[in-house]
Amino acid sequence: PKEDWHWAYTKKDTSNPPSTDGWSVPINNGGKTSLLWHQQASKGLHKGIDFPAPSGTPVTAAHDGKVTMVRNMGSCGYATAITAEGVDGIWHAYQHMNPIVKEGDTVKRGQVIGRVGTFCGSGYHLHFSIETANRVSAYADSGAKDTSKDPKGYIPL
């Protein structure tokens, strides 16, 4: 059956507690998340977590690291990737955010790195992904070049 994308809100602790291994939720939006990894009709598997939030909502670093990419992706805004300090081969990546960091900056978990700012698709939201390369993935259309991991294995949800 065709599965269509829609917001599915879940309530959780809104204090964004860090996990025991140094990861935290990148936004305090009252505990709302969309469906996580899911099929979105013909686009394929959605490769991240979408956090619906009003434009201007602060976005914080989910882990300590170094900013390795800040790129304007056109109509859906900026993409930002940050290494995960102490976790070899892993980046945490953000999309649809107006970044206040630049490439080469060092960030700490919980530090404000930008604000939700680009209306894309279904509304204002932060797309968060975990990558094994310096990029941001949204859908499973990259075949063998796919770099995404399920974020719920990293951040406390």
Short mmCIF file of C-alpha atoms in Angstrom, two decimals:
data_model
loop_
_atom_site.label_atom_id
_atom_site.label_comp_id
_atom_site.label_asym_id
_atom_site.label_seq_id
_atom_site.Cartn_x
_atom_site.Cartn_y
_atom_site.Cartn_z
CA PRO A 1 0.00 0.00 0.00
CA LYS A 2 1.06 3.54 -0.72
CA GLU A 3 2.28 5.27 2.43
CA ASP A 4 2.05 9.04 2.42
CA TRP A 5 4.02 11.36 4.63
CA HIS A 6 2.28 13.12 7.48
CA TRP A 7 3.21 14.61 10.85
CA ALA A 8 2.82 12.14 13.69
CA TYR A 9 3.45 13.92 16.95
CA THR A 10 4.85 12.16 19.97
CA LYS A 11 5.17 13.75 23.39
CA LYS A 12 8.40 13.41 25.32
CA ASP A 13 10.48 15.20 27.93
CA THR A 14 11.08 18.67 26.48
CA SER A 15 14.27 19.38 28.44
CA ASN A 16 16.38 17.65 25.74
CA PRO A 17 18.36 15.44 28.13
CA PRO A 18 21.70 14.24 26.77
CA SER A 19 22.18 10.56 26.19
CA THR A 20 24.86 8.75 28.14
CA ASP A 21 27.18 8.71 25.13
CA GLY A 22 27.24 12.44 24.36
CA TRP A 23 24.26 12.92 22.00
CA SER A 24 21.21 15.11 22.54
CA VAL A 25 18.10 16.12 20.63
CA PRO A 26 18.98 19.12 18.38
CA ILE A 27 15.83 21.17 18.99
CA ASN A 28 13.46 21.94 21.84
CA ASN A 29 10.10 22.14 20.09
CA GLY A 30 7.81 20.85 22.78
CA GLY A 31 8.60 17.21 22.10
CA LYS A 32 7.15 16.98 18.56
CA THR A 33 8.72 14.72 15.96
CA SER A 34 7.49 13.47 12.65
CA LEU A 35 7.61 9.86 11.67
CA LEU A 36 11.20 8.76 11.64
CA TRP A 37 12.51 6.56 8.84
CA HIS A 38 9.52 5.86 6.66
CA GLN A 39 8.44 5.31 3.09
CA GLN A 40 7.20 8.46 1.39
CA ALA A 41 5.36 7.37 -1.71
CA SER A 42 7.63 7.46 -4.78
CA LYS A 43 10.47 9.38 -3.07
CA GLY A 44 11.69 6.34 -1.21
CA LEU A 45 12.82 5.99 2.37
CA HIS A 46 13.03 9.25 4.35
CA LYS A 47 16.56 9.25 5.80
CA GLY A 48 16.26 11.31 8.93
CA ILE A 49 14.02 12.80 11.57
CA ASP A 50 11.91 15.88 10.90
CA PHE A 51 11.22 18.13 13.88
CA PRO A 52 8.32 20.52 13.09
CA ALA A 53 8.93 23.96 14.59
CA PRO A 54 8.14 27.61 13.88
CA SER A 55 10.56 29.67 11.83
CA GLY A 56 13.23 31.08 14.14
CA THR A 57 13.29 28.16 16.58
CA PRO A 58 16.89 27.66 17.82
CA VAL A 59 18.73 24.55 16.62
CA THR A 60 21.50 23.15 18.82
CA ALA A 61 24.41 20.85 18.07
CA ALA A 62 23.48 17.24 18.87
CA HIS A 63 27.13 16.36 19.60
CA ASP A 64 30.52 18.05 19.93
CA GLY A 65 32.37 18.40 16.63
CA LYS A 66 33.74 20.52 13.80
CA VAL A 67 31.58 22.10 11.10
CA THR A 68 32.68 20.59 7.79
CA MET A 69 29.94 21.79 5.45
CA VAL A 70 27.58 24.75 5.20
CA ARG A 71 25.95 24.80 1.77
CA ASN A 72 22.98 26.59 0.25
CA MET A 73 20.80 23.86 -1.21
CA GLY A 74 18.42 26.22 -3.02
CA SER A 75 14.69 26.19 -2.35
CA CYS A 76 15.00 24.05 0.78
CA GLY A 77 17.63 26.22 2.45
CA TYR A 78 20.99 25.39 3.92
CA ALA A 79 22.55 22.03 4.73
CA THR A 80 25.10 21.84 7.54
CA ALA A 81 27.28 18.85 8.49
CA ILE A 82 29.36 18.50 11.66
CA THR A 83 31.80 15.74 12.63
CA ALA A 84 30.98 13.77 15.78
CA GLU A 85 34.00 14.25 18.02
CA GLY A 86 35.27 10.91 19.26
CA VAL A 87 33.03 8.90 16.91
CA ASP A 88 35.09 8.02 13.83
CA GLY A 89 33.34 8.27 10.48
CA ILE A 90 30.12 9.89 11.74
CA TRP A 91 28.65 13.32 10.98
CA HIS A 92 25.45 14.89 12.35
CA ALA A 93 23.66 16.85 9.64
CA TYR A 94 20.96 19.53 9.58
CA GLN A 95 18.77 20.83 6.77
CA HIS A 96 16.20 23.67 6.40
CA MET A 97 18.03 25.77 9.00
CA ASN A 98 19.59 29.22 8.79
CA PRO A 99 23.07 28.45 10.13
CA ILE A 100 25.03 30.84 12.37
CA VAL A 101 28.12 28.63 12.19
CA LYS A 102 30.61 28.43 9.34
CA GLU A 103 32.92 25.75 8.01
CA GLY A 104 35.85 25.21 10.36
CA ASP A 105 33.98 26.24 13.53
CA THR A 106 34.18 23.92 16.55
CA VAL A 107 30.88 23.39 18.35
CA LYS A 108 29.80 21.83 21.63
CA ARG A 109 26.68 19.75 22.23
CA GLY A 110 23.81 22.10 23.10
CA GLN A 111 25.38 25.15 21.43
CA VAL A 112 22.99 27.09 19.17
CA ILE A 113 24.18 26.54 15.59
CA GLY A 114 21.25 28.06 13.69
CA ARG A 115 17.50 28.57 13.53
CA VAL A 116 14.69 26.85 11.68
CA GLY A 117 14.16 29.11 8.73
CA THR A 118 13.18 27.61 5.40
CA PHE A 119 9.65 26.53 4.52
CA CYS A 120 10.14 23.29 2.65
CA GLY A 121 7.56 20.76 1.53
CA SER A 122 5.10 20.36 4.35
CA GLY A 123 6.12 23.35 6.45
CA TYR A 124 8.80 24.71 8.72
CA HIS A 125 10.89 21.95 10.26
CA LEU A 126 14.42 20.77 10.97
CA HIS A 127 15.61 17.70 9.06
CA PHE A 128 18.25 15.89 11.17
CA SER A 129 20.32 12.98 9.91
CA ILE A 130 23.32 10.87 10.89
CA GLU A 131 25.80 10.33 8.06
CA THR A 132 28.93 8.30 7.32
CA ALA A 133 30.16 10.99 4.89
CA ASN A 134 30.28 14.79 4.80
CA ARG A 135 26.77 15.30 3.38
CA VAL A 136 23.05 15.46 4.16
CA SER A 137 20.71 12.72 2.93
CA ALA A 138 16.97 13.04 2.69
CA TYR A 139 15.73 10.06 0.63
CA ALA A 140 17.04 6.65 -0.41
CA ASP A 141 17.86 7.44 -4.00
CA SER A 142 21.65 7.30 -3.79
CA GLY A 143 22.08 3.52 -4.00
CA ALA A 144 25.56 2.31 -3.06
CA LYS A 145 26.55 5.88 -2.22
CA ASP A 146 23.97 6.05 0.59
CA THR A 147 25.61 7.43 3.74
CA SER A 148 22.73 7.58 6.22
CA LYS A 149 22.21 5.81 9.53
CA ASP A 150 19.03 5.79 11.58
CA PRO A 151 19.24 8.82 13.93
CA LYS A 152 17.17 7.15 16.65
CA GLY A 153 20.20 4.94 17.29
CA TYR A 154 22.13 8.08 18.34
CA ILE A 155 19.88 10.75 19.87
CA PRO A 156 17.60 10.07 22.85
CA LEU A 157 13.97 9.99 21.69
#
